[in-house]
Coordinates of C-alpha atoms and ligand atoms in Angstrom, one line a residue:
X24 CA -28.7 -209.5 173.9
X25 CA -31.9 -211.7 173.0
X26 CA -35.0 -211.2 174.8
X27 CA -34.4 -214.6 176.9
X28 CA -30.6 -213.5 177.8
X29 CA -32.2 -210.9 179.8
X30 CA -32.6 -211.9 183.5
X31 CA -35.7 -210.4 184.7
X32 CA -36.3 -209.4 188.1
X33 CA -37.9 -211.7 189.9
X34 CA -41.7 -211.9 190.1
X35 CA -44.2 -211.3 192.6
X36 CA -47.0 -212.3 190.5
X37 CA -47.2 -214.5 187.3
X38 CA -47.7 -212.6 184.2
X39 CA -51.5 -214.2 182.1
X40 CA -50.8 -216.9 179.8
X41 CA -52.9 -214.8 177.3
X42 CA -50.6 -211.5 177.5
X43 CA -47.2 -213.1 177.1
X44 CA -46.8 -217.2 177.1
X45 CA -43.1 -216.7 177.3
X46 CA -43.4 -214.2 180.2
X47 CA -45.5 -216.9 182.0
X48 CA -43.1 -219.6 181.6
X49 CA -40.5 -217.9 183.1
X50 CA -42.4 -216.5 185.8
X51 CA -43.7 -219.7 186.2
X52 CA -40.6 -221.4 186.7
X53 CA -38.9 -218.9 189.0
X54 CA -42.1 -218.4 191.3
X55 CA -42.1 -222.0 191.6
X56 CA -38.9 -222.0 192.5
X57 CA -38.1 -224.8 189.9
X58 CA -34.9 -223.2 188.5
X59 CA -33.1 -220.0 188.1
X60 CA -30.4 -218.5 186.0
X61 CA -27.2 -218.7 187.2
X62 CA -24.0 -216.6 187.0
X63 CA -22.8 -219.4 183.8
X64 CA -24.4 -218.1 180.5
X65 CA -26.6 -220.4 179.2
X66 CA -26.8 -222.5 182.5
X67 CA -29.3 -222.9 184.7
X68 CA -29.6 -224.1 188.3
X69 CA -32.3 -227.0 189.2
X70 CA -33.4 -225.8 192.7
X71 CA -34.6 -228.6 195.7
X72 CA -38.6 -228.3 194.2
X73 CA -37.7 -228.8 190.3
X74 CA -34.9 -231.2 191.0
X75 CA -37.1 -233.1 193.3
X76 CA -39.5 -233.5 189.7
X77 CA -37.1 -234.5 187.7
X78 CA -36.2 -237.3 190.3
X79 CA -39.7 -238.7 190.7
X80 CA -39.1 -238.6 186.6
X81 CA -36.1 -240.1 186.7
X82 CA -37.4 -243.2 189.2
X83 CA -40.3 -243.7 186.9
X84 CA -38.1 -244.0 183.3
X85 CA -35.3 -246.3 185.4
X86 CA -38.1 -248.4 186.4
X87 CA -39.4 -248.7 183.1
X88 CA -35.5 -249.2 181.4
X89 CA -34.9 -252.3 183.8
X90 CA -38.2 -253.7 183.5
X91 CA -36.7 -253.6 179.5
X92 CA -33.9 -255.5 180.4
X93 CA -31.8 -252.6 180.7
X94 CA -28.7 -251.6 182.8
X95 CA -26.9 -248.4 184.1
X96 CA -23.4 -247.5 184.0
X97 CA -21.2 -244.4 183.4
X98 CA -18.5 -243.4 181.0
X99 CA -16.4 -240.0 180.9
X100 CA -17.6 -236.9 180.5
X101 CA -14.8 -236.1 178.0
X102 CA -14.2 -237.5 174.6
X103 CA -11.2 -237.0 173.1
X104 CA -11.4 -235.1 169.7
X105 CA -10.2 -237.7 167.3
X106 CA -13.3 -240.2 168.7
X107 CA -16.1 -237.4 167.9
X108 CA -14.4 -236.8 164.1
X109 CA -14.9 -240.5 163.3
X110 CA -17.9 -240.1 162.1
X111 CA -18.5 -237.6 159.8
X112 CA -22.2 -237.0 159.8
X113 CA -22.2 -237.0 164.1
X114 CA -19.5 -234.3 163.9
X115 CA -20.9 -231.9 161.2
X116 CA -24.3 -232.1 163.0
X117 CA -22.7 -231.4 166.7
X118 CA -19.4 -229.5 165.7
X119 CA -20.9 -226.2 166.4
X120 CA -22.0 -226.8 169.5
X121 CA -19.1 -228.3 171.2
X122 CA -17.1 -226.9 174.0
X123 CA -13.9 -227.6 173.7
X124 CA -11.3 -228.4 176.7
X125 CA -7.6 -227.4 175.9
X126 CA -5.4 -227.1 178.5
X127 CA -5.8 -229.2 181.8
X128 CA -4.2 -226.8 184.7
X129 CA -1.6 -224.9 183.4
X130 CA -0.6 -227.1 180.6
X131 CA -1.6 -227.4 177.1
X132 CA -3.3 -230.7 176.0
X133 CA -1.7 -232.7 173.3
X134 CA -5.4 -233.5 172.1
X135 CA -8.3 -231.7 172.3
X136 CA -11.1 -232.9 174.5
X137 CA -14.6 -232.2 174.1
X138 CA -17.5 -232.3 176.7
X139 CA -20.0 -234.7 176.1
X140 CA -22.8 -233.1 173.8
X141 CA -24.2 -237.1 173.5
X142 CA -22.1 -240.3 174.0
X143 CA -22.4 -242.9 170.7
X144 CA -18.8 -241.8 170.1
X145 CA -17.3 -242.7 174.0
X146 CA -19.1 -245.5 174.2
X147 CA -18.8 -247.1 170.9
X148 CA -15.2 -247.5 171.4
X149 CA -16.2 -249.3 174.7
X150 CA -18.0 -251.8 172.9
X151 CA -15.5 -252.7 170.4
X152 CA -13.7 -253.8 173.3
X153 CA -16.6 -255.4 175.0
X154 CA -17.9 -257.6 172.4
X155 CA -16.5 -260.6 170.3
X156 CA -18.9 -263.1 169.7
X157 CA -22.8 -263.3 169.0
X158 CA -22.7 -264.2 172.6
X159 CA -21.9 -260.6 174.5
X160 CA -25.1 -259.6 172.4
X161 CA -27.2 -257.8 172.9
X162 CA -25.4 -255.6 175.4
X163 CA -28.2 -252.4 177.1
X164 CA -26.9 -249.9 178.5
X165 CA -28.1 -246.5 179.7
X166 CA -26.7 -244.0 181.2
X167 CA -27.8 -241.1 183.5
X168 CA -25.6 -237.8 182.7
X169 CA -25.4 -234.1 181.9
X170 CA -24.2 -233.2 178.4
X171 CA -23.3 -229.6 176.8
X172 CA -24.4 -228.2 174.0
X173 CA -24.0 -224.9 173.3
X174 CA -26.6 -222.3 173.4
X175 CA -27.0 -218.7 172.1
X176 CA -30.6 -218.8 173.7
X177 CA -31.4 -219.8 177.0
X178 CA -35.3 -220.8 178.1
X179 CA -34.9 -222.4 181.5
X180 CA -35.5 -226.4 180.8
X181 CA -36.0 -226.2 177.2
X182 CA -32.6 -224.9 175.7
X183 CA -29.7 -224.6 178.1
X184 CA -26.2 -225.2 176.9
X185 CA -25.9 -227.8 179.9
X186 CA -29.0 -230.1 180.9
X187 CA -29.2 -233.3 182.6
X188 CA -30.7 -236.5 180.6
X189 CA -30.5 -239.9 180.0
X190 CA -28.8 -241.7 176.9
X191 CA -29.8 -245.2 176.8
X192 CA -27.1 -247.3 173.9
X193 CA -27.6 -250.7 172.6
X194 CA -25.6 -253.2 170.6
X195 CA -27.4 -256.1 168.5
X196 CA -27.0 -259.2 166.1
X197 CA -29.6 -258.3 163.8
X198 CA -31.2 -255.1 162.0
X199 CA -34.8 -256.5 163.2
X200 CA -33.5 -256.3 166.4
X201 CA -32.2 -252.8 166.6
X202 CA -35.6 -252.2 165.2
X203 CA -37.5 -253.4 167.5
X204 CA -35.6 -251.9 170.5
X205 CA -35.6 -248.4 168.6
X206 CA -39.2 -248.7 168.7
X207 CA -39.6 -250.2 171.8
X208 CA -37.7 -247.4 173.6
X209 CA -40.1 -245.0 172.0
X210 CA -42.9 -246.8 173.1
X211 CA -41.3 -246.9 176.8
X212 CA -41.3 -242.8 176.7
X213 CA -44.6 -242.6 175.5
X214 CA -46.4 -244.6 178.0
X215 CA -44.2 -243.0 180.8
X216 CA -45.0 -239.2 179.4
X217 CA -48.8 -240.0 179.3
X218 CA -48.5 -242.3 182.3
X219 CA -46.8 -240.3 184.3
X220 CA -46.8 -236.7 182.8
X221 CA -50.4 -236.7 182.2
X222 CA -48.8 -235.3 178.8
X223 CA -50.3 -237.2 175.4
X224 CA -47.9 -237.0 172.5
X225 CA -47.9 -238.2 168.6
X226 CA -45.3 -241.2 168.4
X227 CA -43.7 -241.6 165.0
X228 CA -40.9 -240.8 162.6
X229 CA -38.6 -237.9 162.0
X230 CA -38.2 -236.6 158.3
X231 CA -34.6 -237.4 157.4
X232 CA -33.5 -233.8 157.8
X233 CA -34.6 -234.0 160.9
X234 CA -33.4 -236.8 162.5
X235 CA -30.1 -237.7 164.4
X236 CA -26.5 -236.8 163.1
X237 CA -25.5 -240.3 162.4
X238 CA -28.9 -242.2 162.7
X239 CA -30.6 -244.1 159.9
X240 CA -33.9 -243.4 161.5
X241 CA -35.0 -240.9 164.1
X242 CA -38.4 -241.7 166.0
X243 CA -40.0 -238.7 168.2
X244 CA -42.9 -238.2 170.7
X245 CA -44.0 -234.6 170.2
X246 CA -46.6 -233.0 173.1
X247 CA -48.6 -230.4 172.1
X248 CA -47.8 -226.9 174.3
X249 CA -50.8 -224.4 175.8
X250 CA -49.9 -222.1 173.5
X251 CA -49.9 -223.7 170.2
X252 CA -46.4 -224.7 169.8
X253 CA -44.8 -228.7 169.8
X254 CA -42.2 -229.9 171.7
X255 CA -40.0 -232.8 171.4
X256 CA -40.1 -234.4 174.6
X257 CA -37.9 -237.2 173.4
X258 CA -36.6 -239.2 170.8
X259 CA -35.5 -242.8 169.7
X260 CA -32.6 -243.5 167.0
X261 CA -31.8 -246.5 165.1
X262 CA -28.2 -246.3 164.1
X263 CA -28.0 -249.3 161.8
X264 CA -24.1 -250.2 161.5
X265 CA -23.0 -246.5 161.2
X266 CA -21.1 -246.2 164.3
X267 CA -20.2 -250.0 164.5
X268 CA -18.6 -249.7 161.2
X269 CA -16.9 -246.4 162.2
X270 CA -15.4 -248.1 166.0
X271 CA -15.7 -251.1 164.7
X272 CA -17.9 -253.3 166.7
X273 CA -17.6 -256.6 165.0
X274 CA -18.6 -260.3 166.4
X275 CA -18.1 -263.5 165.4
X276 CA -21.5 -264.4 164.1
X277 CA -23.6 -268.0 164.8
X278 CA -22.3 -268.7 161.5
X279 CA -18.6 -268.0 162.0
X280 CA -18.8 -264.8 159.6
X281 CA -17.7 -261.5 161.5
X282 CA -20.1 -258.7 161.5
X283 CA -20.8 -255.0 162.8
X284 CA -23.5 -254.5 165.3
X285 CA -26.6 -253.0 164.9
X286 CA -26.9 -250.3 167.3
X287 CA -29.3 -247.7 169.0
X288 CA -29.9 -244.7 171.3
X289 CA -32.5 -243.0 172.8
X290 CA -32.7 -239.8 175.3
X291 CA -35.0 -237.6 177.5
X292 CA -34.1 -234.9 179.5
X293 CA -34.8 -232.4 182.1
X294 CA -37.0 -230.9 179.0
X295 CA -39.8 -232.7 180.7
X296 CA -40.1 -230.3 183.0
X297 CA -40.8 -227.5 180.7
X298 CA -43.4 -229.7 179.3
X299 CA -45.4 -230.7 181.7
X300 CA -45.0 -226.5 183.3
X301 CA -46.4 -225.4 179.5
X302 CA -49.1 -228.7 178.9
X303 CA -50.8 -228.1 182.6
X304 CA -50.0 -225.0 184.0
X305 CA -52.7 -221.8 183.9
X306 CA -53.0 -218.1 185.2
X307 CA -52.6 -219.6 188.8
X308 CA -48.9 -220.8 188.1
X309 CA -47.8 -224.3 188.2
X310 CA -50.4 -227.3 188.0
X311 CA -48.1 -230.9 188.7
X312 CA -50.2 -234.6 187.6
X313 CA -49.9 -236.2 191.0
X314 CA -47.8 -238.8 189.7
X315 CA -44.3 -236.7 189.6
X316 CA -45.5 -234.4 192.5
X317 CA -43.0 -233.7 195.2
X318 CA -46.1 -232.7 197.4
X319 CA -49.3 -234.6 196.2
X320 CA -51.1 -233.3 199.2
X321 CA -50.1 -229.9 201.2
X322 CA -52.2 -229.7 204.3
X323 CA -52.8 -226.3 205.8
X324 CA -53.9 -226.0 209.1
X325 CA -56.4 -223.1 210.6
X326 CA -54.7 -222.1 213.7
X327 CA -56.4 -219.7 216.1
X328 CA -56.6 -219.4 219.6
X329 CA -57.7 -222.2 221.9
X330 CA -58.1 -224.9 219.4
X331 CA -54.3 -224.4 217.7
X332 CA -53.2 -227.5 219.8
X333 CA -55.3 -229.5 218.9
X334 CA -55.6 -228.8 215.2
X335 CA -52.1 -229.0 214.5
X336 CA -51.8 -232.3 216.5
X337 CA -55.1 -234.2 214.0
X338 CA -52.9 -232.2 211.1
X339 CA -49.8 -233.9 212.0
X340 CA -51.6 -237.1 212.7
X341 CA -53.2 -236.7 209.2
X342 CA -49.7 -236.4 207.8
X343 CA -48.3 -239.4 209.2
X344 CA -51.5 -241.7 208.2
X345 CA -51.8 -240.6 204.6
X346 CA -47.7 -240.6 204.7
X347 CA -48.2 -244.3 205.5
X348 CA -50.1 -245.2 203.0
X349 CA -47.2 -243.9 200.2
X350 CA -49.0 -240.3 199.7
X351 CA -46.3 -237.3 199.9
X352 CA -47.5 -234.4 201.7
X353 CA -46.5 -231.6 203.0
X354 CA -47.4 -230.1 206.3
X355 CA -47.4 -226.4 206.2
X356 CA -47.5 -225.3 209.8
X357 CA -45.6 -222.1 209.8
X358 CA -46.6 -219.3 212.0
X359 CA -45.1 -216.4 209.5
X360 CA -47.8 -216.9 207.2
X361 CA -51.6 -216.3 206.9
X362 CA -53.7 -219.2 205.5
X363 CA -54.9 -217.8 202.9
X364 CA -51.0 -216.7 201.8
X365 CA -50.5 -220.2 201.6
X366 CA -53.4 -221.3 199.6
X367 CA -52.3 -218.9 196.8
X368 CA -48.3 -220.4 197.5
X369 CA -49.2 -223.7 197.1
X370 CA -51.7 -223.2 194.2
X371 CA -48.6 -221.6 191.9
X372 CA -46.6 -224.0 193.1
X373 CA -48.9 -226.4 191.6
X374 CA -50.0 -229.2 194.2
X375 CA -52.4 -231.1 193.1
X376 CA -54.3 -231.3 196.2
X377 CA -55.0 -229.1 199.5
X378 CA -56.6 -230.4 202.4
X379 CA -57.7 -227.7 205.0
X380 CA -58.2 -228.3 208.4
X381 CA -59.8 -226.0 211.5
X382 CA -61.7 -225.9 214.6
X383 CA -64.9 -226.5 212.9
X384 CA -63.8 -229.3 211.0
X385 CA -62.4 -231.0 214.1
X386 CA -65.9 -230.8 216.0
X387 CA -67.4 -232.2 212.7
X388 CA -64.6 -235.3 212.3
X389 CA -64.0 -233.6 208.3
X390 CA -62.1 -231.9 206.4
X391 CA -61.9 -229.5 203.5
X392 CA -60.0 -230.4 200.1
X393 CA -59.4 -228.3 197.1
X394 CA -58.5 -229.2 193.8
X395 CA -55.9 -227.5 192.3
X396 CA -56.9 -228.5 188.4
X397 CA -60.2 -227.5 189.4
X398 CA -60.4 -225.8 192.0
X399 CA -63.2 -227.5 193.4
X400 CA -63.6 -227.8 196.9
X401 CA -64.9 -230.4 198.9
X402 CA -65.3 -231.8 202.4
X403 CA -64.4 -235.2 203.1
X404 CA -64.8 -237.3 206.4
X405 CA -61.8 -238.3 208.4
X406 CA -63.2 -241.9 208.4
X407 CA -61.3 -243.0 205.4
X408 CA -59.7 -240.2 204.3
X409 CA -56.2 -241.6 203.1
X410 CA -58.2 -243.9 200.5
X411 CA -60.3 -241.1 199.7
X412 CA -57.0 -239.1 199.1
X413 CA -56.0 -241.7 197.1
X414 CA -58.5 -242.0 195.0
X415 CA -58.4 -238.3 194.0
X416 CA -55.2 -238.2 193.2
X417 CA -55.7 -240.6 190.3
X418 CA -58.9 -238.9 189.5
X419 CA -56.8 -235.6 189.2
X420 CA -54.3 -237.5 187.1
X421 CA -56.8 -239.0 185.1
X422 CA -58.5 -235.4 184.5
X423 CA -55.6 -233.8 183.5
X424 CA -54.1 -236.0 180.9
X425 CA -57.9 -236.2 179.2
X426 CA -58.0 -232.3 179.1
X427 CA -54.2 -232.5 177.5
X428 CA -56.0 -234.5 174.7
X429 CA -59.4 -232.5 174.5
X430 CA -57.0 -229.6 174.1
X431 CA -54.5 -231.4 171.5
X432 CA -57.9 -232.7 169.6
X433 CA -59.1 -228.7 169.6
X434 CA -56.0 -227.4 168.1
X435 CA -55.0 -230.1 165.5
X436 CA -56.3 -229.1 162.4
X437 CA -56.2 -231.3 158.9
X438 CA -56.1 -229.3 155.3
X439 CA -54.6 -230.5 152.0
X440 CA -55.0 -226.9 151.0
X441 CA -52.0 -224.5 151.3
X442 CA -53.5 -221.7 151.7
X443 CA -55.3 -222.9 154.8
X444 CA -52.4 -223.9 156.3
X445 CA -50.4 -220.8 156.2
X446 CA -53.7 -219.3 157.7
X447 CA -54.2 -222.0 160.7
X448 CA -50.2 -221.1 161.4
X449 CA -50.5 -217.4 161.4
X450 CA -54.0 -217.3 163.8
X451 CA -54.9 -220.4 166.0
X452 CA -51.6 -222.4 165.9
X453 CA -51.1 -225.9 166.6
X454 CA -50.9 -229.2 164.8
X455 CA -51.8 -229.4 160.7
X456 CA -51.9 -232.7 159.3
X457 CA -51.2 -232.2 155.6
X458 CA -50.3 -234.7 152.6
X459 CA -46.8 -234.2 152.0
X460 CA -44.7 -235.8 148.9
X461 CA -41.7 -236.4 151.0
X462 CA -39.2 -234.1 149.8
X463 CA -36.9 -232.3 151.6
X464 CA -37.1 -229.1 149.3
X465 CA -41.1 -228.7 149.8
X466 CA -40.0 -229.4 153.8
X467 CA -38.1 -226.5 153.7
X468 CA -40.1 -224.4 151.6
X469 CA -42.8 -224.4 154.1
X470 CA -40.3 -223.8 157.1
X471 CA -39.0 -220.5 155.2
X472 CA -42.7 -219.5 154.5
X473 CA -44.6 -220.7 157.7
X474 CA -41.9 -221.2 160.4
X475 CA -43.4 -224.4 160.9
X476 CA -41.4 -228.0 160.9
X477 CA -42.6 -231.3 160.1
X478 CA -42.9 -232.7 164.2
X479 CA -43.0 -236.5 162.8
X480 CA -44.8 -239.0 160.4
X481 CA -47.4 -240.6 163.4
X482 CA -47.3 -244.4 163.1
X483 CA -50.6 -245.4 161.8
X484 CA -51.4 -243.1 160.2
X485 CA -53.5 -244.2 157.2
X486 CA -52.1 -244.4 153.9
X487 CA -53.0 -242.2 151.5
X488 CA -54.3 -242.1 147.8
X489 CA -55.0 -239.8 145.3
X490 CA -53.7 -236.8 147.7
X491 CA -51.5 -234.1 146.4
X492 CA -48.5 -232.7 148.6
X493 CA -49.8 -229.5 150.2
X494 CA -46.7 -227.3 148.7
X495 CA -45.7 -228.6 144.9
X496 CA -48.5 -230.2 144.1
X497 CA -46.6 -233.9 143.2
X498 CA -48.2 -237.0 144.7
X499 CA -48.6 -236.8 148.2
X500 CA -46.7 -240.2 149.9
X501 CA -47.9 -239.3 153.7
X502 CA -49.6 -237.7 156.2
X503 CA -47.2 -235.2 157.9
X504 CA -47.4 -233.2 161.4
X505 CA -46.8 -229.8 161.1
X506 CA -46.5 -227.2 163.9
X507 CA -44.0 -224.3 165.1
X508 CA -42.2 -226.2 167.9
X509 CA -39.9 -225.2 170.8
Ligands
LIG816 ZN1 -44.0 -231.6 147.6

């Protein structure tokens, strides 16, 4: 049994990011109450506070896809086995992950099904029925699922053999266009994972033995983790005419010729979560950017003798004004628990904001708010309050995607030596931006030796000349991101 097979007990305190990263996470997670293991290996259960993230995600990427011209539909959860062999690259990559469904109540399939592990294959076939002419074109589609892929390790949000996502699929006339829509799509996930997130990433292109099973190109967004190490937080493919040739997805092009699509897809998933837990979070637990906060504002009220009344009643009124003006908050007015218990609740649970309120502050028409990326602590006048709410959120959203980046710019290192390289991944990981020559055996090379992958090519970075690749030696064709990643 692996280390992350092991279900802990669950914590009462969360374990310093400096001991144990891995320890944190977890702790992390479960103390938030974000997610827990469940009695299915490898799966995990979203509870109410982490499913409530990943729907405040999921509104602000569904936003963004129809804004694109996208639409949603659904197709089935099972494809039948002789759809995922058509393609012989798709299967080879996913074979070994595939759960397989064989009998259907007490009776033995004829053919094998498999559960989703991504849909190209499902959906392909649709559009070989959907589209004829260079009219249906281009057809853009997404879909909101959960898909299986089978996992020896689990890590709550980052590796789970089921996770919920979204697999966006797109059918065009022209490679140009399948181009642009590929990159556009990237382009859509990074503004919505530093928009929203607060979580900067590197946009640009996968090495080709790293990219899709079946893709000719493979873009990524890669974030950079609290502890050194990347993680993919999404990634764009263009499929050229691979699957179109193998469903065959023809039309009758403007000039009467018939020709095969060009088609895309692009996913994120509940991975998010993870990242944003390991690009904010600290030795206090959970820190969440306002943006994608179930709770942007928890007010706890000081209630003690005479004045409980009347303190609760201005808390509740403060609820329902700042509620009004589109700020969520959450009232914490149970009589179980000290104040100060909930401070420290509400600080691992990671709300970005905590407005106090007591006797004293009622006599002086104020009331005390605490930071949680911070922790500073201010008071602020009732006159005006929900604006002045407002305008710390964003502050606090603001703040915490520029110390992402000051922290990214700290830990990226450059070296065309590589000797320094191996050093900067045994002691102070992160990113290392090295000339590389492009091949795959010099790619590998340094995986054996360093454990580290090639994240992505960035898009502009600048060309280079007269650099030598970091491993044989040969001329040196680009700048690659290295880093151990997730
Ligand atoms: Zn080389």
């Amino acid at each position: 049994m692996s280390k992350e097979d092991e279900i802990p007990d669950f914590p009462n305190e969360v374990t310093p990011q400096s001991q144990d990263f891995g320890r944190w996470y977890i702790d992390v997670v479960r103390r938030a109450e974000l997610a827990d293991y469940s009695p299915v290996k490898g799966c995990m259960v979203i509870r109410p506070y982490g499913y409530a993230i990943w729907e405040l995600m999921q509104q602000a990427l569904d936003r963004r896809f129809k804004a694109t011209g996208h639409v949603n539909a659904y197709f089935p959860l099972f494809i039948p086995e002789s759809l995922l062999m058509k393609e012989s690259e798709h299967v080879e990559g996913f074979a070994p992950q595939v759960a397989w469904v064989t009998q259907g109540g007490n009776e033995e399939l004829e053919e094998r099904l498999v559960v989703r592990p991504t849909s190209e294959t499902i959906i392909g076939t649709m559009y070989a029925k959907w589209v004829q002419s260079w009219r249906d074109l281009p057809i853009l589609i997404n879909q909101w699922a959960n898909v299986v892929r089978w996992e020896k390790v689990t890590r709550l949000f980052l590796r789970t053999t089921e996770f919920l996502w979204q697999e966006g699929h797109t059918a065009h006339e022209t490679p140009e266009e399948a181009e642009e829509e590929t990159r556009r799509m990237l382009g859509v996930y990074k503004d919505f994972a530093e928009t929203e997130l607060a979580m900067p990433v590197i946009d640009g292109q996968k090495t080709e033995s790293e990219k899709f099973a079946g893709a000719e190109r493979t873009y990524s967004i890669e974030a950079l983790m609290r502890d050194g190490r990347a993680l993919q937080a999404g990634t764009s493919h263009n499929l050229g005419q691979n699957f179109a040739k193998v469903f065959d997805i023809k039309f009758q092009a403007r000039d009467k010729s018939v020709q095969y699509v060009y088609g895309t897809s692009w996913g994120v998933s509940t991975r998010m979560i993870g990242g944003v837990i390991m690009t904010h979070g600290d030795d206090g637990g959970l820190i969440l950017p306002p943006r994608i906060a179930p709770y942007q504002v928890v007010i706890v009220p000081i209630l003690k003798g005479s004045s409980r009344d009347a303190v609760l009643a201005r808390a509740r009124q403060i609820r329902d004004e700042l509620t009004t003006q589109g700020v969520r908050v959450m009232l914490d007015e149970r009589d179980t628990q000290t104040p100060g218990w909930k401070f420290n609740e509400w600080e691992m649970r990671g709300v970005p904001l905590r407005l106090e309120i007591g006797p004293k502050d009622l006599e002086k028409s104020q009331v005390m708010l605490a930071r949680r990326d911070t922790r500073e602590k201010s008071t602020a006048a009732m006159e005006g309050l929900a604006a002045h709410i407002t305008t710390t959120l964003a502050t606090i959203q603001q703040a915490l995607f520029d110390r992402a980046i000051a922290y990214r710019t700290e830990h990226t290192s450059r070296t065309d030596s590589y000797e320094e390289f191996k050093e900067i991944m045994e002691g102070r990981p992160g990113f290392v931006v090295s000339p590389w020559c492009e091949s795959p055996t010099c790619e590998a090379d340094i995986k054996t030796e360093t454990q580290a992958t090639i994240r992505n090519i960035p898009f502009g970075e600048a060309p280079l000349s007269g650099k030598t690749c970091i491993k044989c030696g040969g001329a040196a064709t680009v700048s690659a991101w290295f880093a151990k990643s997730y």
